[in-house]
Coordinates of N, CA and C in Angstrom, one line a residue:
M1 N -4.9 9.6 -15.4 CA -5.3 9.6 -13.7 C -3.9 9.2 -13.1
K2 N -3.3 9.3 -12.5 CA -1.9 9.0 -11.9 C -2.1 9.5 -10.7
L3 N -2.0 7.6 -10.6 CA -1.9 7.5 -8.0 C -1.2 7.0 -8.2
I4 N -0.6 7.8 -6.9 CA 0.3 7.4 -6.2 C -0.1 6.7 -4.3
S5 N 1.0 5.5 -4.5 CA 0.5 5.3 -2.7 C 1.9 4.8 -2.1
W6 N 2.0 5.0 -0.9 CA 3.3 5.8 0.1 C 2.9 5.3 1.3
N7 N 4.4 4.0 1.8 CA 4.5 4.0 2.9 C 5.5 5.2 4.1
V8 N 4.7 5.4 4.1 CA 5.3 7.0 4.6 C 6.0 7.1 6.2
N9 N 6.2 5.8 6.8 CA 6.3 5.9 8.6 C 6.3 7.0 8.5
G10 N 5.2 7.4 9.4 CA 5.3 8.8 10.2 C 4.8 10.5 9.5
I11 N 3.2 10.6 9.2 CA 3.8 12.2 8.1 C 4.1 12.5 9.1
R12 N 4.1 13.7 9.7 CA 4.6 14.4 10.6 C 6.4 14.2 10.3
A13 N 6.2 13.0 11.1 CA 8.0 12.8 10.6 C 8.6 13.5 8.6
C14 N 7.5 12.2 7.8 CA 7.9 13.2 6.7 C 7.8 14.4 6.4
L15 N 7.1 15.0 6.9 CA 6.5 16.7 6.4 C 8.6 16.9 7.0
K16 N 8.7 16.9 7.9 CA 10.1 17.2 8.0 C 11.2 16.7 7.1
Q17 N 11.0 15.4 6.2 CA 11.6 14.9 5.6 C 11.4 15.4 3.5
G18 N 10.6 16.4 4.1 CA 10.2 17.2 2.2 C 9.3 17.0 1.5
F19 N 8.4 16.4 2.2 CA 7.2 15.4 2.1 C 6.4 16.5 1.4
A20 N 6.3 18.2 1.5 CA 5.7 19.1 1.1 C 5.7 19.4 -0.8
D21 N 7.6 19.6 0.0 CA 8.0 19.5 -1.9 C 8.1 18.5 -2.9
I22 N 7.4 17.1 -2.4 CA 7.6 15.6 -2.9 C 6.3 15.0 -3.1
F23 N 5.4 15.7 -2.0 CA 4.0 16.2 -3.3 C 3.4 16.9 -4.0
A24 N 3.9 17.4 -4.3 CA 4.0 18.2 -5.1 C 4.5 17.6 -7.0
S25 N 5.1 16.6 -6.6 CA 6.7 16.5 -7.2 C 6.1 15.7 -8.2
F26 N 4.5 15.3 -7.6 CA 4.1 14.4 -7.8 C 3.0 13.7 -9.1
G27 N 2.3 15.6 -8.9 CA 1.7 15.9 -10.4 C 0.4 14.5 -10.5
A28 N 0.0 14.1 -8.9 CA -1.0 13.2 -8.9 C -2.5 13.6 -8.5
D29 N -2.9 12.7 -9.5 CA -4.1 13.3 -9.1 C -5.3 12.8 -7.2
I30 N -4.2 10.9 -7.3 CA -4.4 10.4 -6.2 C -3.7 10.5 -5.4
V31 N -3.1 10.6 -4.2 CA -2.0 10.3 -3.2 C -2.3 9.0 -2.2
C32 N -2.3 8.3 -2.1 CA -2.7 7.0 -1.0 C -1.2 7.3 0.0
I33 N -1.5 6.9 1.7 CA -0.9 7.2 1.8 C -0.8 6.4 3.3
Q34 N 0.5 5.5 4.1 CA 0.3 4.6 4.6 C 1.3 5.1 6.3
E35 N 0.4 4.7 7.2 CA 1.5 4.3 8.8 C 1.6 5.7 8.8
T36 N 0.7 6.4 8.5 CA 0.1 7.7 9.1 C 1.0 8.5 9.8
K37 N 0.8 7.0 11.8 CA 0.9 7.5 13.1 C 0.9 9.3 13.6
A38 N -0.7 9.4 12.8 CA -0.9 11.1 13.1 C -2.8 10.8 13.2
E39 N -3.3 11.5 13.5 CA -5.1 12.3 13.7 C -4.8 13.6 12.7
A40 N -5.2 13.7 11.6 CA -6.0 14.2 11.0 C -6.2 15.8 11.6
S41 N -6.6 16.1 12.8 CA -6.3 17.1 14.1 C -4.4 17.8 14.0
Q42 N -3.4 16.7 13.9 CA -2.7 16.9 14.2 C -1.4 17.3 13.2
V43 N -2.3 17.1 11.8 CA -1.4 17.5 10.5 C -2.2 18.7 9.8
D44 N -1.0 19.3 9.5 CA -1.4 20.8 9.0 C -1.7 20.4 7.4
T45 N -2.2 20.1 6.6 CA -3.2 20.0 5.5 C -2.4 20.7 4.2
S46 N -2.3 21.9 5.0 CA -2.5 23.3 4.0 C -0.8 23.2 3.5
L47 N -0.3 22.9 4.1 CA 1.7 22.4 4.1 C 1.4 21.9 2.7
F48 N 0.9 20.4 2.1 CA 0.8 19.7 1.2 C -0.4 20.4 -0.2
L49 N -1.5 20.1 0.6 CA -2.7 19.4 0.0 C -2.9 20.7 -0.8
P50 N -2.9 21.3 -2.0 CA -4.1 21.9 -3.0 C -5.2 22.7 -2.5
E51 N -5.1 23.4 -2.6 CA -6.6 23.9 -3.0 C -7.7 23.1 -4.3
G52 N -8.7 23.0 -3.5 CA -10.0 21.7 -3.8 C -10.1 20.4 -3.9
H53 N -8.5 19.8 -3.1 CA -8.3 18.7 -3.0 C -9.4 18.5 -1.7
S54 N -9.4 17.1 -1.7 CA -10.0 16.8 -0.4 C -9.2 15.2 0.4
A55 N -8.7 15.8 1.9 CA -8.5 14.7 2.4 C -9.8 13.1 2.8
Y56 N -9.3 12.1 3.0 CA -10.1 11.5 3.9 C -8.6 11.0 5.1
W57 N -9.2 10.5 6.2 CA -8.2 9.8 6.6 C -9.1 8.7 8.0
N58 N -7.9 7.6 8.8 CA -8.5 6.6 9.3 C -7.5 6.1 10.6
S59 N -7.4 6.7 11.5 CA -6.5 6.9 12.3 C -6.4 5.5 13.5
A60 N -5.9 4.4 13.5 CA -5.6 3.4 15.2 C -6.1 4.6 16.2
R61 N -6.8 3.3 16.8 CA -6.8 4.1 18.1 C -6.6 4.5 18.9
K62 N -5.2 3.2 18.8 CA -3.5 3.7 19.2 C -3.0 4.5 19.0
K63 N -3.0 5.3 19.6 CA -2.2 7.3 19.2 C -0.8 6.7 18.7
G64 N -0.4 7.5 17.4 CA 0.9 7.3 16.9 C 1.0 5.9 16.2
Y65 N -0.1 4.8 15.3 CA 0.0 4.1 15.7 C -0.6 3.7 14.3
S66 N -0.5 2.6 13.7 CA -0.1 3.0 12.0 C -0.9 4.0 11.3
G67 N -2.7 3.3 10.3 CA -3.3 4.9 10.4 C -3.1 4.8 9.3
T68 N -3.7 5.8 8.0 CA -3.9 5.3 6.9 C -4.5 7.6 5.9
A69 N -4.4 7.2 5.2 CA -4.9 8.7 4.5 C -5.3 8.9 2.8
I70 N -5.9 9.8 2.4 CA -6.0 9.0 0.5 C -6.0 10.8 0.7
F71 N -5.3 11.8 -0.7 CA -5.9 13.0 -0.4 C -6.4 12.6 -2.4
T72 N -6.8 13.4 -2.6 CA -7.5 13.6 -4.0 C -8.6 15.0 -4.9
R73 N -7.9 14.6 -6.0 CA -7.7 15.8 -6.4 C -10.0 15.4 -7.3
F74 N -10.0 14.4 -7.7 CA -11.2 14.3 -7.2 C -13.0 13.4 -6.4
A75 N -13.0 14.3 -6.2 CA -14.7 14.2 -4.9 C -15.4 12.4 -5.1
P76 N -14.9 11.3 -4.2 CA -15.1 10.0 -4.7 C -17.3 10.3 -4.2
V77 N -17.4 8.7 -4.7 CA -19.6 8.4 -4.0 C -19.4 9.2 -2.8
N78 N -18.4 7.7 -2.5 CA -18.8 7.3 -1.8 C -17.9 6.9 -0.9
A79 N -17.1 7.4 0.8 CA -15.9 6.3 1.3 C -16.8 6.2 2.8
S80 N -15.4 5.2 2.7 CA -15.8 4.3 3.8 C -14.4 3.8 4.4
F81 N -15.0 3.3 6.0 CA -13.2 3.0 6.8 C -13.4 1.9 7.7
G82 N -11.7 1.2 7.3 CA -12.2 -0.6 7.8 C -13.2 -1.3 7.3
I83 N -13.0 -2.5 7.9 CA -14.2 -3.6 6.4 C -14.9 -4.2 6.9
G84 N -16.0 -3.1 8.0 CA -17.1 -3.4 8.9 C -16.6 -5.0 10.1
I85 N -15.5 -4.9 10.4 CA -16.0 -6.2 11.3 C -14.8 -5.3 12.3
E86 N -15.2 -5.5 13.6 CA -14.8 -4.5 14.2 C -13.5 -5.3 15.0
E87 N -12.7 -6.2 15.1 CA -11.7 -6.2 15.7 C -10.3 -6.8 14.3
H88 N -10.6 -6.1 12.7 CA -9.9 -5.7 12.3 C -10.1 -4.4 12.2
D89 N -11.4 -4.0 12.7 CA -10.7 -2.2 12.0 C -10.4 -1.2 13.3
Q90 N -9.6 -1.8 14.2 CA -9.5 -0.5 15.7 C -7.7 0.1 14.8
E91 N -7.4 -0.2 13.6 CA -6.0 0.2 13.6 C -6.2 1.4 12.4
G92 N -7.3 1.1 11.9 CA -6.9 2.9 10.8 C -6.3 2.0 9.5
R93 N -6.3 0.5 9.0 CA -5.4 0.0 7.8 C -6.3 0.5 6.5
V94 N -7.5 0.4 7.1 CA -8.2 0.5 5.2 C -9.5 1.7 5.3
I95 N -9.0 2.3 4.4 CA -10.0 3.5 3.9 C -10.2 2.9 2.0
T96 N -11.7 2.9 1.8 CA -12.0 2.5 0.5 C -12.8 3.7 0.5
L97 N -12.6 4.3 -1.7 CA -13.4 5.5 -1.6 C -14.0 4.8 -2.9
E98 N -15.1 5.6 -3.4 CA -15.7 4.5 -4.3 C -15.9 6.1 -5.3
F99 N -15.9 5.9 -6.6 CA -16.1 6.5 -7.8 C -17.1 5.5 -8.6
N100 N -17.1 6.5 -9.8 CA -18.1 6.1 -10.6 C -18.0 4.9 -11.5
D101 N -17.0 4.7 -11.7 CA -16.7 3.1 -12.2 C -15.8 2.5 -11.7
F102 N -15.1 2.8 -10.5 CA -14.7 2.4 -9.6 C -14.5 2.3 -8.9
Y103 N -13.8 1.1 -7.2 CA -13.1 1.5 -6.0 C -11.8 1.9 -6.2
L104 N -11.6 2.6 -5.2 CA -9.6 2.5 -4.8 C -9.8 1.9 -3.0
V105 N -9.2 1.5 -2.6 CA -8.8 0.4 -1.4 C -8.1 1.0 -1.2
N106 N -7.5 2.2 0.6 CA -6.2 1.9 0.5 C -5.7 1.0 1.5
V107 N -4.5 0.0 1.8 CA -4.6 -1.1 3.6 C -3.1 -0.7 3.6
Y108 N -3.1 -1.0 4.8 CA -1.4 -1.0 5.5 C -2.3 -2.5 6.0
V109 N -1.3 -3.1 5.7 CA -1.3 -5.3 6.2 C -0.8 -5.0 7.1
P110 N -1.5 -5.8 8.2 CA -0.4 -6.3 9.9 C 0.7 -6.6 9.3
N111 N 2.1 -6.3 10.6 CA 3.2 -7.0 9.8 C 2.7 -7.7 11.1
S112 N 3.0 -9.0 10.4 CA 3.6 -10.3 11.5 C 4.5 -9.9 12.1
R113 N 5.3 -9.2 12.7 CA 6.3 -8.9 13.8 C 7.3 -10.3 13.9
E114 N 8.1 -9.3 14.7 CA 9.4 -10.2 15.5 C 9.1 -11.8 16.2
G115 N 9.9 -12.4 15.2 CA 9.3 -13.8 15.8 C 7.9 -14.3 15.4
L116 N 7.5 -13.7 14.3 CA 6.0 -14.0 13.9 C 4.7 -13.9 15.0
V117 N 5.0 -13.2 16.5 CA 3.8 -13.5 16.5 C 2.7 -12.8 16.6
R118 N 2.4 -12.7 15.8 CA 1.0 -11.9 15.0 C 1.1 -12.9 13.9
L119 N 1.4 -13.5 13.3 CA 0.8 -14.6 12.0 C 0.0 -15.2 11.7
P120 N -0.5 -15.9 13.4 CA -2.5 -15.8 13.3 C -3.1 -14.9 13.1
Y121 N -3.4 -13.8 13.4 CA -4.0 -13.1 13.5 C -3.9 -12.1 12.8
R122 N -2.2 -12.0 11.5 CA -2.1 -12.2 10.3 C -3.5 -12.7 8.6
M123 N -3.2 -14.0 9.6 CA -3.5 -14.5 8.4 C -5.1 -14.8 8.6
E124 N -5.8 -14.6 10.0 CA -7.4 -14.2 9.7 C -7.7 -12.7 9.0
W125 N -7.0 -12.1 9.1 CA -7.1 -10.3 8.0 C -6.8 -11.1 6.4
E126 N -5.7 -11.6 6.5 CA -6.1 -11.9 5.5 C -7.4 -12.7 4.6
D127 N -7.3 -13.3 5.5 CA -9.4 -13.9 4.5 C -10.1 -12.9 4.7
A128 N -10.0 -12.5 6.3 CA -11.6 -11.3 6.2 C -11.5 -10.0 4.5
F129 N -10.2 -9.3 4.9 CA -9.7 -9.0 3.9 C -10.6 -8.4 2.5
R130 N -10.1 -10.4 2.1 CA -10.0 -10.4 0.5 C -11.1 -10.7 0.8
A131 N -12.1 -11.0 2.0 CA -12.9 -11.6 1.1 C -14.2 -9.7 0.7
Y132 N -13.6 -9.2 1.9 CA -14.9 -7.5 1.3 C -13.7 -7.5 -0.3
L133 N -12.5 -7.1 -0.5 CA -12.3 -6.9 -1.6 C -13.7 -7.8 -2.4
L134 N -12.9 -8.7 -2.0 CA -14.3 -10.1 -3.9 C -16.1 -8.6 -3.2
T135 N -16.4 -8.8 -2.2 CA -18.0 -8.6 -1.8 C -17.6 -6.7 -3.2
L136 N -17.0 -5.9 -3.4 CA -16.9 -5.0 -3.2 C -16.1 -5.1 -5.3
D137 N -15.8 -6.3 -5.4 CA -15.0 -6.3 -7.1 C -16.4 -6.9 -7.7
A138 N -17.7 -7.6 -6.8 CA -18.9 -7.6 -8.0 C -20.1 -6.8 -7.6
K139 N -19.2 -5.5 -7.5 CA -19.8 -4.2 -8.1 C -19.7 -3.0 -9.1
K140 N -18.3 -3.6 -8.6 CA -17.4 -2.5 -9.5 C -16.2 -3.4 -9.3
P141 N -15.6 -2.7 -10.3 CA -14.0 -2.5 -10.7 C -12.7 -2.7 -9.6
V142 N -12.4 -3.1 -8.8 CA -11.4 -1.8 -6.9 C -9.8 -3.1 -7.7
L143 N -9.2 -1.0 -7.3 CA -8.2 -0.6 -7.0 C -7.7 -0.5 -6.6
V144 N -6.3 -1.9 -5.3 CA -6.4 -1.7 -4.1 C -4.6 -1.0 -4.0
C145 N -4.1 -0.8 -3.6 CA -3.2 0.1 -2.8 C -2.5 0.1 -1.4
G146 N -1.8 -0.1 -1.4 CA -0.6 -0.3 -0.2 C 0.8 -1.1 0.4
D147 N 1.4 -0.8 1.6 CA 1.7 -1.6 1.9 C 1.0 -3.1 3.0
M148 N 1.3 -4.0 2.1 CA 1.1 -4.8 2.3 C 1.8 -6.2 3.1
N149 N 3.6 -5.8 3.4 CA 3.7 -6.4 4.3 C 4.2 -7.6 3.8
V150 N 4.5 -8.0 2.5 CA 4.7 -9.2 1.9 C 5.2 -8.7 0.7
A151 N 6.3 -9.5 0.4 CA 7.3 -9.8 -0.5 C 7.0 -11.7 -1.5
H152 N 5.9 -11.2 -2.4 CA 5.2 -12.3 -2.7 C 6.5 -13.4 -3.3
E153 N 7.1 -13.0 -4.3 CA 7.8 -14.3 -5.3 C 9.5 -14.1 -4.8
E154 N 10.6 -14.9 -4.6 CA 11.9 -14.9 -4.2 C 12.4 -13.4 -5.3
I155 N 11.4 -13.3 -6.3 CA 12.0 -12.1 -7.3 C 12.5 -10.5 -7.0
D156 N 10.9 -10.5 -5.8 CA 10.7 -9.3 -4.9 C 11.6 -9.4 -3.7
I157 N 12.5 -10.0 -2.9 CA 13.5 -9.4 -2.7 C 14.6 -10.3 -2.6
A158 N 15.9 -9.2 -1.8 CA 16.6 -9.2 -2.4 C 17.4 -10.7 -1.7
R159 N 17.6 -10.8 -1.3 CA 18.1 -12.2 0.1 C 16.9 -13.7 0.3
P160 N 16.1 -13.5 -0.8 CA 15.3 -14.8 -0.3 C 15.4 -16.3 0.4
K161 N 16.8 -16.1 0.7 CA 17.2 -17.5 1.0 C 17.1 -17.2 2.0
T162 N 18.0 -16.2 3.0 CA 18.6 -15.7 4.1 C 16.9 -15.5 5.3
N163 N 15.7 -14.7 4.3 CA 15.2 -14.0 4.5 C 13.8 -15.8 4.3
H164 N 13.9 -16.1 4.4 CA 13.1 -17.2 4.4 C 12.6 -17.5 5.7
M165 N 10.9 -17.6 5.7 CA 10.4 -17.2 7.3 C 9.9 -16.6 8.0
N166 N 11.2 -15.6 7.6 CA 10.7 -13.9 8.4 C 10.0 -13.5 8.3
A167 N 8.7 -12.8 9.0 CA 8.5 -11.2 8.8 C 7.8 -10.8 7.5
G168 N 7.3 -11.2 6.4 CA 7.3 -10.7 5.1 C 7.7 -11.5 4.3
F169 N 8.0 -12.9 4.2 CA 8.4 -13.6 3.5 C 8.6 -15.5 4.0
T170 N 7.4 -15.5 4.4 CA 7.0 -16.6 4.9 C 6.0 -17.4 4.4
D171 N 6.2 -18.6 4.5 CA 5.5 -19.0 2.9 C 3.8 -19.1 3.3
Q172 N 3.0 -18.5 4.3 CA 1.8 -18.5 4.3 C 1.3 -17.3 4.3
E173 N 2.4 -16.5 4.5 CA 2.2 -14.7 3.9 C 2.1 -14.6 2.1
R174 N 2.7 -15.2 2.0 CA 3.0 -15.1 0.1 C 2.4 -15.7 -0.4
A175 N 1.6 -16.7 0.3 CA 0.1 -18.2 0.1 C -1.2 -16.9 -0.1
K176 N -1.0 -16.4 0.8 CA -2.0 -15.3 1.0 C -2.2 -14.3 -0.3
M177 N -0.7 -13.8 -0.7 CA -0.9 -13.2 -1.5 C -1.4 -14.1 -2.8
T178 N -1.0 -15.0 -2.9 CA -1.2 -16.0 -4.3 C -2.2 -16.0 -4.6
E179 N -3.3 -16.7 -3.5 CA -4.9 -16.1 -2.9 C -6.2 -15.3 -3.6
L180 N -5.2 -14.1 -3.1 CA -5.8 -13.0 -4.0 C -5.3 -12.4 -5.3
L181 N -4.3 -13.2 -5.7 CA -4.3 -12.6 -7.0 C -5.8 -13.6 -7.8
A182 N -5.1 -14.7 -7.1 CA -6.4 -15.5 -8.2 C -8.0 -15.8 -7.8
A183 N -7.6 -14.9 -7.6 CA -9.1 -14.6 -7.1 C -9.9 -13.5 -8.1
G184 N -8.6 -13.2 -8.9 CA -8.9 -12.2 -9.7 C -8.6 -11.0 -9.2
F185 N -7.4 -10.6 -9.2 CA -6.5 -9.2 -9.5 C -5.3 -9.7 -9.8
V186 N -4.8 -8.3 -10.4 CA -3.2 -8.4 -10.9 C -2.9 -7.7 -9.8
D187 N -1.3 -8.3 -9.9 CA -0.3 -7.5 -9.9 C 0.8 -6.2 -10.9
T188 N 0.1 -5.0 -10.4 CA 0.4 -3.8 -11.9 C 1.2 -4.0 -11.9
F189 N 2.4 -4.3 -11.0 CA 4.0 -3.9 -11.1 C 3.8 -4.9 -12.3
R190 N 4.0 -6.1 -11.6 CA 4.2 -7.3 -12.2 C 3.5 -7.8 -13.8
Y191 N 2.6 -6.6 -14.0 CA 1.8 -6.7 -15.2 C 2.9 -6.4 -16.5
F192 N 3.1 -5.6 -16.3 CA 4.7 -4.5 -17.3 C 5.8 -5.4 -17.0
Y193 N 6.3 -5.5 -15.8 CA 7.2 -5.8 -15.5 C 7.6 -7.3 -14.4
P194 N 7.2 -8.4 -15.8 CA 7.3 -9.9 -14.7 C 8.9 -10.6 -14.3
E195 N 9.4 -10.1 -15.3 CA 10.6 -10.7 -14.8 C 11.8 -9.6 -14.5
K196 N 11.2 -8.2 -13.8 CA 11.9 -8.1 -13.7 C 13.0 -8.1 -12.1
H197 N 14.1 -7.2 -12.3 CA 14.7 -7.7 -10.5 C 14.9 -6.1 -9.9
G198 N 15.8 -6.9 -8.7 CA 16.0 -5.4 -8.1 C 15.5 -4.3 -8.2
A199 N 14.4 -4.5 -8.1 CA 12.8 -3.7 -8.2 C 11.8 -4.0 -7.0
Y200 N 12.8 -3.3 -5.5 CA 12.2 -2.7 -4.6 C 11.6 -1.7 -3.8
S201 N 10.4 -1.8 -3.1 CA 9.9 -0.1 -2.5 C 10.4 -0.4 -0.9
W202 N 11.1 -1.2 -0.5 CA 11.5 -0.2 1.3 C 12.8 -1.2 1.8
W203 N 13.4 -1.1 2.4 CA 14.9 -0.9 2.4 C 14.8 -1.4 4.1
S204 N 16.4 -2.3 4.9 CA 16.3 -2.0 6.3 C 17.1 -0.4 6.8
Y205 N 16.3 0.4 7.5 CA 17.6 1.4 8.5 C 19.1 0.8 8.0
R206 N 19.4 0.0 8.5 CA 21.0 -1.1 9.1 C 21.2 -1.5 7.5
G207 N 22.6 -1.1 7.9 CA 23.4 -1.8 7.4 C 23.6 -1.5 5.5
G208 N 22.9 0.4 5.8 CA 23.5 1.0 3.9 C 22.9 0.1 3.0
A209 N 21.5 -0.4 3.3 CA 21.1 -1.5 2.5 C 19.7 -0.4 1.4
R210 N 19.7 1.1 1.8 CA 19.4 1.3 0.2 C 20.0 1.1 -0.9
D211 N 21.0 2.0 0.2 CA 22.2 2.7 -0.7 C 23.1 1.3 -1.4
R212 N 23.3 -0.3 -1.4 CA 23.3 -1.0 -2.7 C 22.2 -2.2 -2.5
N213 N 20.3 -1.0 -2.3 CA 19.6 -1.9 -3.1 C 19.3 -3.1 -2.8
V214 N 20.2 -3.5 -1.1 CA 19.1 -4.9 -0.8 C 17.7 -4.8 0.5
G215 N 16.7 -5.1 -0.8 CA 15.7 -4.0 -0.5 C 14.4 -5.3 -0.8
W216 N 13.1 -4.9 -0.3 CA 12.7 -5.8 -0.3 C 10.7 -5.3 -1.9
R217 N 9.8 -5.9 -2.1 CA 9.0 -5.2 -2.6 C 7.7 -5.6 -1.8
I218 N 7.3 -4.5 -1.3 CA 6.1 -5.0 -0.4 C 5.1 -3.9 -0.7
D219 N 5.6 -3.2 -1.2 CA 3.9 -2.1 -1.6 C 3.4 -2.2 -3.2
Y220 N 2.5 -2.4 -3.0 CA 1.8 -2.5 -4.4 C 0.4 -2.1 -4.7
W221 N 0.3 -1.6 -6.5 CA -0.7 -1.8 -6.8 C -1.5 -2.9 -7.0
L222 N -2.1 -3.5 -6.3 CA -3.5 -4.3 -7.0 C -4.8 -3.9 -8.4
A223 N -5.0 -4.6 -9.0 CA -5.8 -3.9 -9.5 C -7.0 -5.6 -9.8
S224 N -8.5 -5.2 -10.1 CA -9.3 -5.7 -11.2 C -8.8 -7.1 -12.3
K225 N -9.3 -7.7 -12.5 CA -8.1 -8.5 -13.7 C -9.6 -8.1 -14.6
R226 N -10.2 -7.6 -14.7 CA -11.2 -6.9 -15.5 C -10.1 -5.3 -16.5
F227 N -10.0 -4.9 -14.9 CA -9.4 -3.3 -14.9 C -8.3 -3.2 -16.0
A228 N -7.4 -4.6 -15.9 CA -6.2 -5.0 -17.0 C -5.9 -2.8 -18.3
P229 N -7.4 -4.0 -19.5 CA -7.1 -2.8 -19.8 C -6.8 -1.2 -19.9
R230 N -7.0 -0.8 -18.9 CA -7.5 0.1 -18.6 C -5.9 0.7 -17.4
L231 N -4.3 0.3 -17.7 CA -3.2 0.0 -16.9 C -2.6 0.6 -17.8
A232 N -1.7 1.7 -18.1 CA -0.9 2.2 -19.1 C 0.0 2.7 -18.1
K233 N 0.5 2.2 -17.3 CA 2.1 2.8 -16.2 C 2.5 2.7 -15.0
A234 N 3.6 1.7 -14.8 CA 3.1 1.2 -13.2 C 5.1 1.6 -13.2
E235 N 5.0 2.0 -11.7 CA 6.7 2.7 -11.1 C 6.3 2.3 -10.1
I236 N 7.9 1.9 -9.8 CA 8.5 2.1 -8.4 C 9.4 3.3 -7.8
L237 N 8.8 4.1 -7.4 CA 9.9 5.8 -7.8 C 11.1 5.7 -6.2
H238 N 12.0 4.9 -7.4 CA 12.7 4.6 -6.1 C 14.0 5.1 -5.8
T239 N 13.9 6.5 -6.8 CA 14.9 7.4 -6.2 C 13.6 9.0 -4.8
V240 N 12.9 8.5 -4.6 CA 12.3 10.0 -3.9 C 12.5 8.2 -2.6
Y241 N 13.4 10.2 -1.6 CA 13.4 9.6 -0.2 C 12.0 10.6 1.0
G242 N 12.7 10.2 2.6 CA 11.4 11.0 3.2 C 11.4 10.0 3.8
A243 N 11.6 8.8 3.3 CA 10.7 7.5 4.3 C 11.7 5.6 4.2
D244 N 11.3 4.6 4.6 CA 12.1 3.8 4.2 C 11.7 3.0 3.2
H245 N 10.6 3.4 2.8 CA 9.4 2.9 2.3 C 9.4 3.8 1.0
C246 N 9.6 3.8 -0.2 CA 9.5 4.7 -1.8 C 8.2 4.5 -1.9
P247 N 7.7 5.7 -3.1 CA 6.0 5.7 -2.8 C 6.4 5.2 -3.9
V248 N 4.7 3.9 -5.1 CA 4.8 3.6 -6.2 C 4.1 3.9 -7.0
S249 N 3.9 4.6 -8.3 CA 2.4 5.4 -8.9 C 2.6 3.8 -9.6
L250 N 0.9 4.5 -10.2 CA 0.2 4.4 -11.2 C -0.5 4.7 -11.9
D251 N -0.7 4.7 -13.3 CA -1.5 5.8 -15.0 C -2.6 5.1 -15.0
I252 N -3.6 5.4 -14.7 CA -5.2 4.4 -15.7 C -5.0 5.5 -16.1
R253 N -5.8 4.7 -17.4 CA -7.2 5.5 -18.5 C -7.7 5.8 -17.7
C254 N -8.7 6.6 -18.1 CA -10.1 7.3 -17.6 C -11.3 7.0 -19.3

C-alpha cells in the first residue's frame, strides 16, 4: 500500500500548479493533504480523484485557513475529525480514518509563528495531540502523517545554528517531538535513513532556497513501533513541485 502526505499550501492554488497530474503520477492508495485553505464545496474533486475513491475534509471555521483532507481508495471502518477538544478543533487540523488493522491520522500542527507568539498554545496542542494518539494506539497501531512544523534534529535543517529558537526549531518544539517518539512511535524516514543529510521537505520561497536546497524536514510519516515490521519504504519526493512543501511517501506491507 502506498501512502502520500503533502502540505499543498492551498489546494485551489495547487490545482493551478498541476495538482491533478501530480496526483495521478503518485499511483497512491491514500493521499493526505494539509493546509487545504478550502471547504469541500470549493473544490471540484472530479478534476483529480479517480472513480471509486472517497474524500474526507476537515476545514477550519476561519475561511481560507488551515484545513486537512484525505483521498482514499480503501473505505475506512470509521472517520472522525479533530481530537475531541473544542479548543483544538476549530482549525480543521486533524482527520482520523480507522481501518481494520490500523488508524491513519492526518495532521497539520499549529505553527508557533514569528516571534513565537503561538508557542504557548503549541505546547498545549502537543500534549493534547500526543494523548489523543496514545488513546488510539492502545486499541491498534497508528500511522501519523502531516506537516508537523518542527525540524526534529540538526540533521533535519540546513542551517541549524542560525535558525535555533526560530519557529519550528525551538528547543521546546523539538523536545515535544522527542517526547512523542519516546511514547512509542517511529520516524519512518529516519528508520530507513538514520544519517541522511540534505533531505528536506520545505523550502522558503525567498532567495532561491529550494534551488540551493536550503530547507527543513518538517513533514513526516510516523508509525507505532510495533508497526515497524510492515514498513517497506519511505521517501521525500523533492522533485515534485506545486507548493513550498514537497510530498513525503510511505509504502507499507499489507
